């Protein structure tokens, strides 16, 4: 067949009617889980100031240096087609004074993004991403919760054999010393690095750890590990994240050289993979990834507020759904609030949240808050029918209190019977 005169731009693709069901499936699952965990949807413009990304993602990153589509307007503004969603979300958080709303602010997006990469299977120049971000909460429980949300979502889509890689890359206290020891090591192995990494050693040495060149692999494998240089605060934070992940039995592995390709990360970073590999020239491609960005809000002109989030490539997930996913759909019902006091109760609540999600009962929580009064106030505000309260006493006794928010009546039940009890109560309505 003769090639038509006009074709879609290189690296971009049409989503035809018979493919829509896969994309729809991902969209519905994202919306359901976002609603379940009380994330609000946000749409930002496709174009943003180019400086937002060079400042936010980092000048020395591949995304900013090589992959961003630039545009100069007639009025002389330097804009860029957004290559990712976190910097625009932080921009919107600051610009709309979301700091003045109850924290944390939980946002999600589902939008097209643009990167001028070499087009390959699973790598496009226009692609869809969904992401979840929690701004204004430092507590490590939200790190675990973000990972739990993404894992739960992939399970809802019927995907199997998902693995999670996780690391901590420290903060401004401990990273400089690590950086120095990494540079020392890289300089002494310079002859075994690719040309790009020789440059990166000087400009942005952590990026070397993210290099995909085969040549650099052995050097990266032998490099010093950030985890050995963490300051006590970062170590404690990371330990807690891992304890929470253990509590909810997520299949993670520690990946000591995981740094991710964007400069804004601090502390927790993670990536998701499938054993049904999405590959490009035999290189594994991540389904999604994310992490903490505790300085980004400040760096972009906001207050000293921390954040964490992650994003997934929809095309890569659709590729997997076609192979092994489930196209049937399940939807949800009642609204429950989970309130907790103390660390043990927090862990139990995290586990309980997952139990409720599996049964499609809607919940909300403020895991980062410790005051019961504030938590109950939030439960009333969102119109929860019941609040499950796990105080320190209940956590130790393996029980929970179920409070009817309308009548104020409370009863204590065994922890493992909470979900069944709520199911019965919601049937009676
Ligand atoms: P990222 O790792 O650059 O992170 O992208 C997240 C996901 O988007 C990737 O794992 C991949 O599935 C998909 N993706 C990226 N580039 C392409 C492409 N060219 N073609 C197809 N899919 C692609 C971020 O974007 C961060 N903003 C994530 C985040 C949110 N961190 C904190 N919050």
PDB file of C-alpha atoms in Angstrom, residues 160-266:
ATOM      1  CA  UNK A 160       0.170 -10.620  38.091  1.00  0.00           C
ATOM      2  CA  UNK A 161       3.811 -10.913  39.139  1.00  0.00           C
ATOM      3  CA  UNK A 162       4.316  -7.277  39.926  1.00  0.00           C
ATOM      4  CA  UNK A 163       7.484  -6.351  41.775  1.00  0.00           C
ATOM      5  CA  UNK A 164       8.453  -3.172  43.567  1.00  0.00           C
ATOM      6  CA  UNK A 165      11.978  -1.820  43.905  1.00  0.00           C
ATOM      7  CA  UNK A 166      12.654   0.680  46.655  1.00  0.00           C
ATOM      8  CA  UNK A 167      15.504   2.765  48.021  1.00  0.00           C
ATOM      9  CA  UNK A 168      16.169   5.858  50.087  1.00  0.00           C
ATOM     10  CA  UNK A 169      18.378   8.570  48.606  1.00  0.00           C
ATOM     11  CA  UNK A 170      18.607  10.641  51.794  1.00  0.00           C
ATOM     12  CA  UNK A 171      18.222  14.379  52.199  1.00  0.00           C
ATOM     13  CA  UNK A 172      20.344  17.543  52.188  1.00  0.00           C
ATOM     14  CA  UNK A 173      21.977  16.459  55.453  1.00  0.00           C
ATOM     15  CA  UNK A 174      23.361  13.131  54.315  1.00  0.00           C
ATOM     16  CA  UNK A 175      23.504  13.251  50.531  1.00  0.00           C
ATOM     17  CA  UNK A 176      26.510  15.616  50.130  1.00  0.00           C
ATOM     18  CA  UNK A 177      28.864  13.189  51.904  1.00  0.00           C
ATOM     19  CA  UNK A 178      27.538  10.300  49.816  1.00  0.00           C
ATOM     20  CA  UNK A 179      27.943  12.375  46.670  1.00  0.00           C
ATOM     21  CA  UNK A 180      31.593  12.992  47.525  1.00  0.00           C
ATOM     22  CA  UNK A 181      32.326   9.310  48.050  1.00  0.00           C
ATOM     23  CA  UNK A 182      30.471   8.456  44.827  1.00  0.00           C
ATOM     24  CA  UNK A 183      32.497  11.006  42.837  1.00  0.00           C
ATOM     25  CA  UNK A 184      35.728   9.613  44.290  1.00  0.00           C
ATOM     26  CA  UNK A 185      34.679   6.108  43.228  1.00  0.00           C
ATOM     27  CA  UNK A 186      33.511   7.199  39.752  1.00  0.00           C
ATOM     28  CA  UNK A 187      36.715   9.125  39.097  1.00  0.00           C
ATOM     29  CA  UNK A 188      38.799   6.085  39.965  1.00  0.00           C
ATOM     30  CA  UNK A 189      36.711   4.031  37.483  1.00  0.00           C
ATOM     31  CA  UNK A 190      36.373   6.717  34.819  1.00  0.00           C
ATOM     32  CA  UNK A 191      37.920   4.596  32.037  1.00  0.00           C
ATOM     33  CA  UNK A 192      35.066   2.071  32.341  1.00  0.00           C
ATOM     34  CA  UNK A 193      32.292   4.679  32.014  1.00  0.00           C
ATOM     35  CA  UNK A 194      30.488   5.840  28.845  1.00  0.00           C
ATOM     36  CA  UNK A 195      31.272   9.359  27.574  1.00  0.00           C
ATOM     37  CA  UNK A 196      28.031  10.711  29.002  1.00  0.00           C
ATOM     38  CA  UNK A 197      28.747   9.366  32.472  1.00  0.00           C
ATOM     39  CA  UNK A 198      32.227  10.887  32.463  1.00  0.00           C
ATOM     40  CA  UNK A 199      30.450  14.234  32.029  1.00  0.00           C
ATOM     41  CA  UNK A 200      27.799  13.345  34.609  1.00  0.00           C
ATOM     42  CA  UNK A 201      30.495  12.537  37.198  1.00  0.00           C
ATOM     43  CA  UNK A 202      31.337  16.236  37.228  1.00  0.00           C
ATOM     44  CA  UNK A 203      27.887  17.729  36.758  1.00  0.00           C
ATOM     45  CA  UNK A 204      25.384  15.388  38.416  1.00  0.00           C
ATOM     46  CA  UNK A 205      27.045  12.184  39.668  1.00  0.00           C
ATOM     47  CA  UNK A 206      23.858  10.547  41.006  1.00  0.00           C
ATOM     48  CA  UNK A 207      22.586  10.421  37.403  1.00  0.00           C
ATOM     49  CA  UNK A 208      25.377   7.919  36.611  1.00  0.00           C
ATOM     50  CA  UNK A 209      23.532   5.374  38.756  1.00  0.00           C
ATOM     51  CA  UNK A 210      20.542   5.761  36.421  1.00  0.00           C
ATOM     52  CA  UNK A 211      22.567   5.201  33.208  1.00  0.00           C
ATOM     53  CA  UNK A 212      21.126   2.493  30.956  1.00  0.00           C
ATOM     54  CA  UNK A 213      24.370   1.813  28.999  1.00  0.00           C
ATOM     55  CA  UNK A 214      25.631  -1.782  29.311  1.00  0.00           C
ATOM     56  CA  UNK A 215      29.196  -0.457  29.575  1.00  0.00           C
ATOM     57  CA  UNK A 216      28.444   1.350  32.844  1.00  0.00           C
ATOM     58  CA  UNK A 217      26.677  -1.582  34.550  1.00  0.00           C
ATOM     59  CA  UNK A 218      29.705  -3.137  36.328  1.00  0.00           C
ATOM     60  CA  UNK A 219      30.823   0.252  37.657  1.00  0.00           C
ATOM     61  CA  UNK A 220      27.307   1.023  38.911  1.00  0.00           C
ATOM     62  CA  UNK A 221      27.021  -2.401  40.549  1.00  0.00           C
ATOM     63  CA  UNK A 222      30.194  -1.797  42.552  1.00  0.00           C
ATOM     64  CA  UNK A 223      29.363   1.806  43.523  1.00  0.00           C
ATOM     65  CA  UNK A 224      28.947   2.874  47.175  1.00  0.00           C
ATOM     66  CA  UNK A 225      25.348   2.643  48.379  1.00  0.00           C
ATOM     67  CA  UNK A 226      23.380   5.622  49.686  1.00  0.00           C
ATOM     68  CA  UNK A 227      21.719   3.457  52.292  1.00  0.00           C
ATOM     69  CA  UNK A 228      25.067   3.131  54.138  1.00  0.00           C
ATOM     70  CA  UNK A 229      25.345   6.926  54.373  1.00  0.00           C
ATOM     71  CA  UNK A 230      21.839   7.830  55.556  1.00  0.00           C
ATOM     72  CA  UNK A 231      21.637  10.246  58.518  1.00  0.00           C
ATOM     73  CA  UNK A 232      19.726   8.958  61.580  1.00  0.00           C
ATOM     74  CA  UNK A 233      16.494  10.817  60.599  1.00  0.00           C
ATOM     75  CA  UNK A 234      16.463   9.437  57.039  1.00  0.00           C
ATOM     76  CA  UNK A 235      17.370   5.970  58.304  1.00  0.00           C
ATOM     77  CA  UNK A 236      14.481   6.019  60.772  1.00  0.00           C
ATOM     78  CA  UNK A 237      12.079   7.323  58.124  1.00  0.00           C
ATOM     79  CA  UNK A 238      13.068   4.586  55.672  1.00  0.00           C
ATOM     80  CA  UNK A 239      12.905   1.887  58.361  1.00  0.00           C
ATOM     81  CA  UNK A 240       9.325   2.921  59.110  1.00  0.00           C
ATOM     82  CA  UNK A 241       8.360   2.863  55.419  1.00  0.00           C
ATOM     83  CA  UNK A 242       9.681  -0.699  55.136  1.00  0.00           C
ATOM     84  CA  UNK A 243       7.899  -1.767  58.337  1.00  0.00           C
ATOM     85  CA  UNK A 244       4.606  -0.471  56.962  1.00  0.00           C
ATOM     86  CA  UNK A 245       5.215  -2.284  53.666  1.00  0.00           C
ATOM     87  CA  UNK A 246       5.951  -5.484  55.602  1.00  0.00           C
ATOM     88  CA  UNK A 247       2.746  -5.004  57.532  1.00  0.00           C
ATOM     89  CA  UNK A 248       0.680  -4.992  54.344  1.00  0.00           C
ATOM     90  CA  UNK A 249       2.836  -7.737  52.807  1.00  0.00           C
ATOM     91  CA  UNK A 250       3.809  -5.996  49.591  1.00  0.00           C
ATOM     92  CA  UNK A 251       6.438  -7.752  47.453  1.00  0.00           C
ATOM     93  CA  UNK A 252       9.253  -5.197  47.486  1.00  0.00           C
ATOM     94  CA  UNK A 253      13.007  -5.571  47.117  1.00  0.00           C
ATOM     95  CA  UNK A 254      15.669  -3.123  48.219  1.00  0.00           C
ATOM     96  CA  UNK A 255      17.481  -1.703  45.218  1.00  0.00           C
ATOM     97  CA  UNK A 256      20.474   0.179  46.631  1.00  0.00           C
ATOM     98  CA  UNK A 257      21.342   1.995  43.390  1.00  0.00           C
ATOM     99  CA  UNK A 258      17.859   3.141  42.486  1.00  0.00           C
ATOM    100  CA  UNK A 259      17.945   6.953  42.135  1.00  0.00           C
ATOM    101  CA  UNK A 260      15.332   7.708  39.406  1.00  0.00           C
ATOM    102  CA  UNK A 261      15.825  10.104  36.502  1.00  0.00           C
ATOM    103  CA  UNK A 262      14.596  13.349  38.078  1.00  0.00           C
ATOM    104  CA  UNK A 263      16.511  15.582  40.491  1.00  0.00           C
ATOM    105  CA  UNK A 264      13.695  16.509  42.875  1.00  0.00           C
ATOM    106  CA  UNK A 265      13.677  13.312  44.905  1.00  0.00           C
ATOM    107  CA  UNK A 266      14.597  12.951  48.583  1.00  0.00           C
TER     108      UNK A 266
END
